[in-house]
């Protein structure tokens, strides 16, 4: 049995992954961390949440104490990162959120994964 933390798991691709994983590996534990920005939609996970197959936490991957507490408290052994700013038009208007999430946020979860003994880190990048 694996214990996954899926960041960006309420986005289009992340939510589809979470639904796939919960169906294919029903005995695995899945915790979703998502900031619910313009790309996230908690409703896409609602059936799984209602059935108790997934735990949802609203938060940002840049929040190091939050990420560390999730890894520790949920005993996560696999981290799958879908959290990313990906709309090119938005990046032209303001690059800061892209750098913060895609670079700093990824560093935060990588460091936390290393410090808390995560065995697998899978990064999905746009």
XYZ file of C-alpha atoms in Angstrom:
126
model
C 0.000 0.000 0.000
C 1.352 3.395 -1.009
C 0.654 6.725 0.678
C 0.566 9.504 -1.907
C 0.611 13.247 -1.676
C -0.628 14.679 -4.977
C 0.097 18.383 -5.301
C -2.030 20.277 -7.786
C -4.465 17.372 -7.579
C -7.550 19.533 -8.161
C -6.315 20.780 -11.530
C -7.460 19.158 -14.760
C -4.559 16.728 -15.191
C -3.999 16.197 -11.466
C -7.652 15.400 -10.767
C -7.744 12.899 -13.608
C -4.640 11.248 -12.168
C -6.212 11.128 -8.690
C -9.404 9.561 -10.064
C -7.375 7.017 -12.049
C -5.183 6.142 -9.070
C -8.075 5.789 -6.626
C -9.830 3.411 -9.030
C -6.741 1.372 -9.971
C -5.256 1.199 -6.441
C -8.207 1.438 -4.036
C -6.179 0.360 -0.999
C -3.676 3.218 -1.402
C -3.982 6.393 0.670
C -4.245 9.619 -1.363
C -3.925 13.136 0.038
C -4.398 16.053 -2.365
C -2.801 19.459 -1.758
C -4.056 22.242 -4.011
C -4.074 26.041 -3.746
C -7.321 26.214 -5.754
C -6.143 29.030 -7.973
C -7.693 29.670 -11.401
C -6.792 26.125 -12.482
C -7.991 24.127 -9.477
C -11.500 22.827 -8.970
C -12.300 20.930 -5.761
C -15.592 19.749 -7.304
C -13.637 17.518 -9.696
C -12.679 15.403 -6.662
C -16.057 15.520 -4.913
C -17.155 11.927 -5.593
C -13.869 10.600 -4.169
C -14.051 12.959 -1.190
C -17.638 11.933 -0.445
C -16.625 8.271 -0.526
C -13.654 8.926 1.771
C -11.179 7.692 -0.855
C -9.207 10.951 -0.903
C -8.249 13.577 1.666
C -8.146 17.190 0.471
C -6.066 20.041 1.910
C -6.243 23.544 0.492
C -2.792 25.103 0.546
C 0.258 26.152 -1.404
C 3.350 24.076 -2.149
C 5.432 27.129 -1.183
C 4.206 26.763 2.413
C 7.082 24.706 3.797
C 5.585 24.074 7.281
C 2.342 22.859 5.684
C 4.122 20.553 3.238
C 6.319 19.122 5.996
C 3.341 18.546 8.293
C 1.454 16.717 5.531
C 4.408 14.450 4.785
C 4.871 13.701 8.469
C 1.256 13.400 9.622
C 0.051 11.405 6.610
C 3.230 9.287 6.475
C 3.649 9.977 2.755
C 6.025 7.721 0.804
C 5.226 8.954 -2.724
C 4.877 12.556 -3.869
C 3.410 13.374 -7.278
C 3.715 17.032 -8.243
C 1.213 18.511 -10.682
C 1.240 21.953 -9.017
C 2.318 24.499 -11.603
C 1.411 27.779 -13.166
C 1.015 26.954 -16.832
C -0.920 29.646 -18.702
C 1.576 31.424 -20.941
C -0.548 34.574 -21.302
C -0.606 34.976 -17.527
C 3.167 34.516 -17.320
C 3.706 37.363 -19.775
C 1.511 39.669 -17.712
C 3.150 38.665 -14.404
C 6.028 36.189 -14.156
C 6.267 36.211 -10.345
C 3.587 33.569 -9.613
C 5.213 31.271 -12.164
C 8.633 31.563 -10.576
C 7.191 31.201 -7.093
C 5.194 28.046 -7.809
C 7.195 26.347 -10.538
C 10.660 26.985 -9.088
C 10.426 27.873 -5.397
C 7.435 25.615 -4.722
C 9.106 22.669 -6.427
C 12.236 23.256 -4.343
C 10.148 23.338 -1.151
C 8.512 19.992 -1.867
C 11.786 18.432 -3.058
C 13.582 19.486 0.134
C 10.700 18.291 2.300
C 10.534 14.963 0.433
C 14.232 14.433 1.051
C 13.997 15.412 4.716
C 10.946 13.242 5.440
C 12.018 10.066 3.659
C 9.730 10.141 0.642
C 10.744 7.153 -1.485
C 9.376 8.363 -4.832
C 9.095 11.873 -6.229
C 7.363 12.235 -9.574
C 7.344 15.695 -11.145
C 4.913 16.461 -13.944
C 5.954 19.643 -15.681
C 4.323 21.763 -18.305
